[in-house]
PDB file of C-alpha atoms in Angstrom:
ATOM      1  CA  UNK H   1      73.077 130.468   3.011  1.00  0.00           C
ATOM      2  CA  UNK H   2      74.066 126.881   4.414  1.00  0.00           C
ATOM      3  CA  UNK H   3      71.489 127.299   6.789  1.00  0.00           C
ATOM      4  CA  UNK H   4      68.453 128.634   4.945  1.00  0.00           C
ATOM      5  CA  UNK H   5      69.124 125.069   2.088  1.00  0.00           C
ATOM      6  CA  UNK H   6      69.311 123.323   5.291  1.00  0.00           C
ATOM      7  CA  UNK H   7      65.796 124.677   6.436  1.00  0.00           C
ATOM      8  CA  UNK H   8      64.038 124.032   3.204  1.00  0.00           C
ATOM      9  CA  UNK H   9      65.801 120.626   2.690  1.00  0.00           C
ATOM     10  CA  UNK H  10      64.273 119.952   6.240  1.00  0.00           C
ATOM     11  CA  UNK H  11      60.656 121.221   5.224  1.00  0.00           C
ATOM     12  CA  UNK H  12      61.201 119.843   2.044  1.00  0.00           C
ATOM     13  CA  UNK H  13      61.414 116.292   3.701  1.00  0.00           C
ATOM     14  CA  UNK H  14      59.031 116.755   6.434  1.00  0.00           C
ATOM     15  CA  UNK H  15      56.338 117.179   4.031  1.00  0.00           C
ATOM     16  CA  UNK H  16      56.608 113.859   2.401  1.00  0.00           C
ATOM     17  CA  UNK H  17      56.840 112.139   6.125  1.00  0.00           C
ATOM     18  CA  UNK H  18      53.264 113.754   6.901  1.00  0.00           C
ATOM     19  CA  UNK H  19      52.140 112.953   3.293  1.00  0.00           C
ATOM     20  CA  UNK H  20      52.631 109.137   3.494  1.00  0.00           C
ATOM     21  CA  UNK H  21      50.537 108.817   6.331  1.00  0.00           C
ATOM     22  CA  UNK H  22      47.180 110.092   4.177  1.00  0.00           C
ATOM     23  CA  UNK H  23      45.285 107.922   1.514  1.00  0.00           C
ATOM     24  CA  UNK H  24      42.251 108.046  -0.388  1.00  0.00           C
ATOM     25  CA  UNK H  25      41.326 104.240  -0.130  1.00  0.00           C
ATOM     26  CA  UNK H  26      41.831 101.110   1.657  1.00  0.00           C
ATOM     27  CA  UNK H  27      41.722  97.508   1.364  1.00  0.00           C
ATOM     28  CA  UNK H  28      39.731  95.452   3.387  1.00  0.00           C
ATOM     29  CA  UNK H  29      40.939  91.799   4.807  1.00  0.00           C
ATOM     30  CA  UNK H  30      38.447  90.564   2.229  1.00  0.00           C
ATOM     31  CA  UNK H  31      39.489  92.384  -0.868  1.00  0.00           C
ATOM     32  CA  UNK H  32      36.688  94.912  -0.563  1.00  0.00           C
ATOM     33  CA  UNK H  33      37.877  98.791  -1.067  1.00  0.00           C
ATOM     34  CA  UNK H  34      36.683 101.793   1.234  1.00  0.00           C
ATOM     35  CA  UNK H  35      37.189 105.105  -0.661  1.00  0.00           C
ATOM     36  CA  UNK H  36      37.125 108.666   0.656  1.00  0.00           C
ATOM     37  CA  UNK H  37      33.683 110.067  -0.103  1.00  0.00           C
ATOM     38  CA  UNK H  38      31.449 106.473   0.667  1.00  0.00           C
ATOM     39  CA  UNK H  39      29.147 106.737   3.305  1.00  0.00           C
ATOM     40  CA  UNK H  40      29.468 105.557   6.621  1.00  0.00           C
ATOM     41  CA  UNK H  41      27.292 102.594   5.978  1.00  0.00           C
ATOM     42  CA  UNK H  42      28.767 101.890   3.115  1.00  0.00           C
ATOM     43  CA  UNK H  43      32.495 101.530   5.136  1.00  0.00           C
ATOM     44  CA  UNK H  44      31.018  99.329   7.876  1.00  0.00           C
ATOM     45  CA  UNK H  45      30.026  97.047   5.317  1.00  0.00           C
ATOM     46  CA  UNK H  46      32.835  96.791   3.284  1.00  0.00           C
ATOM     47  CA  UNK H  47      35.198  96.754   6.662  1.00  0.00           C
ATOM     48  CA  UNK H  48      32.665  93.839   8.271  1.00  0.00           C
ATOM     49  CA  UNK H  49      34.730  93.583  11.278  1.00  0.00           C
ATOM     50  CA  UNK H  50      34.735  96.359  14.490  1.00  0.00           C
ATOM     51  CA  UNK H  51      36.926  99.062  14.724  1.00  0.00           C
ATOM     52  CA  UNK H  52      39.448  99.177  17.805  1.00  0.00           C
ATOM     53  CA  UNK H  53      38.524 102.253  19.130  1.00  0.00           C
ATOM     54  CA  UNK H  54      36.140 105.353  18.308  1.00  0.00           C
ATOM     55  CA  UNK H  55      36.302 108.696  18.802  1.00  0.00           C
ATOM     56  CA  UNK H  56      33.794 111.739  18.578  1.00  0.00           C
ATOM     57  CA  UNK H  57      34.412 115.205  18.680  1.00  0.00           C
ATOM     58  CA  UNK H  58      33.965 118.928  17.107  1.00  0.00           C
ATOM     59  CA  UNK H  59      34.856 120.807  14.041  1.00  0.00           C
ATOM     60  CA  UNK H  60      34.096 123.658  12.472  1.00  0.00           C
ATOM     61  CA  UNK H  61      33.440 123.681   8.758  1.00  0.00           C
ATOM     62  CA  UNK H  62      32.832 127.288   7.763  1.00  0.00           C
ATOM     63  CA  UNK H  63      30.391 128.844   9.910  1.00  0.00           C
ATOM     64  CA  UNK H  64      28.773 125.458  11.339  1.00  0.00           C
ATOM     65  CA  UNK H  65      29.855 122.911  13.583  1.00  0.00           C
ATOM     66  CA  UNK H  66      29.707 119.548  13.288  1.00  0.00           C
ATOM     67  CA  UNK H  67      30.517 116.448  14.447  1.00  0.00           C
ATOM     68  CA  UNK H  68      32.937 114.092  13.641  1.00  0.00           C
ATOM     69  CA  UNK H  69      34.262 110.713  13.779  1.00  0.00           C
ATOM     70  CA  UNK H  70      37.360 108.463  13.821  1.00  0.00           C
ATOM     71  CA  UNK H  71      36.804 104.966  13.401  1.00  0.00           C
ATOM     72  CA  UNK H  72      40.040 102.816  13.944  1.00  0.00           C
ATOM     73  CA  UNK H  73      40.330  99.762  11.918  1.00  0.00           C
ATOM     74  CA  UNK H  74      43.328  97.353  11.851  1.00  0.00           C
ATOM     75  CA  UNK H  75      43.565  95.563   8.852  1.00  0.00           C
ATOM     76  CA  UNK H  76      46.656  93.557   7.758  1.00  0.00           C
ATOM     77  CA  UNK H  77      49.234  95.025  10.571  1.00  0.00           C
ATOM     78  CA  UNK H  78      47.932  98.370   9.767  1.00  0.00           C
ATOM     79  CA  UNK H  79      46.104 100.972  11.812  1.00  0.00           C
ATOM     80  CA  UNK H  80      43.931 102.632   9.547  1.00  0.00           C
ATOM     81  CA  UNK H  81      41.712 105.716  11.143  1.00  0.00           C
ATOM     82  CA  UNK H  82      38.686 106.265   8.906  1.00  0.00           C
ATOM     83  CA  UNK H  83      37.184 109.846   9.632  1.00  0.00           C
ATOM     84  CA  UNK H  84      33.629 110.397   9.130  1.00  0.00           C
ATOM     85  CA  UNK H  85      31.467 113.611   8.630  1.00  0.00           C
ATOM     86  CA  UNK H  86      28.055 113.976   7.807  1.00  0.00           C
ATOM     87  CA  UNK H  87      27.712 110.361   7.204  1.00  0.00           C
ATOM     88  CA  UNK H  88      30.810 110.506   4.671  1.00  0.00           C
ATOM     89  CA  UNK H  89      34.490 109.194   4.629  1.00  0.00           C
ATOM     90  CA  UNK H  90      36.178 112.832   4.410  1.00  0.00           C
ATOM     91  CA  UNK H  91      40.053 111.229   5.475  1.00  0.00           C
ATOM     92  CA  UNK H  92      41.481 108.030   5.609  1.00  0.00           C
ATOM     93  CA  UNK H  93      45.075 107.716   7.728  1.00  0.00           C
ATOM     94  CA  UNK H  94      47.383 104.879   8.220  1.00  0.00           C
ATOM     95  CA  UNK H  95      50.100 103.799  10.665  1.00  0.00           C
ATOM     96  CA  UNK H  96      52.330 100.497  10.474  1.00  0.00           C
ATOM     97  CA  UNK H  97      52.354  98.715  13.368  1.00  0.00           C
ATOM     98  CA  UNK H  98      55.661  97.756  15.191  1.00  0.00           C
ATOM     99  CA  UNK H  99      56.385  93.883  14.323  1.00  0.00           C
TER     100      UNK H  99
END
């Protein structure tokens, strides 16, 4: 019994350490806010700076595949990875970086 509340506890907790990591908007250095569902164009703009590193690759959605891509943006100490599909913010993921 111990074991099975200490499995769920663990699960329990796990789930909120992958949840904080996930947003649905950022703020820009300049005050300006990128939300999931803007366009890509729209998020360059906003960001105005480049992002540290980009990366393209596969996914399926249904029966297609398309491409995506994850822009990496730090802003304020903070690593935020913008992905982009069809020309539209679909996740936005954040990571504090060590002081």
């Amino acid at each position: 019994m111990n074991r099975i509340l200490a499995l769920i506890l663990s699960l329990f907790i796990s789930s909120f350490v992958i949840a904080a990591t996930s947003t649905s908007a950022v703020r820009t250095s300049s005050g300006q806010i990128v939300n999931v569902g803007d366009t890509a164009s729209e998020m360059m703009m906003r960001i105005a700076q480049s992002p540290v590193s980009m990366n393209s690759y596969e996914v399926k959605e249904g029966d297609l595949t398309v491409t995506a891509s994850d822009y990496t943006y730090d802003i304020d100490n903070v690593l935020y990875t913008l992905t982009v599909i069809n020309n539209q913010v679909r996740k936005i993921e954040w990571v504090r970086k060590d002081p």
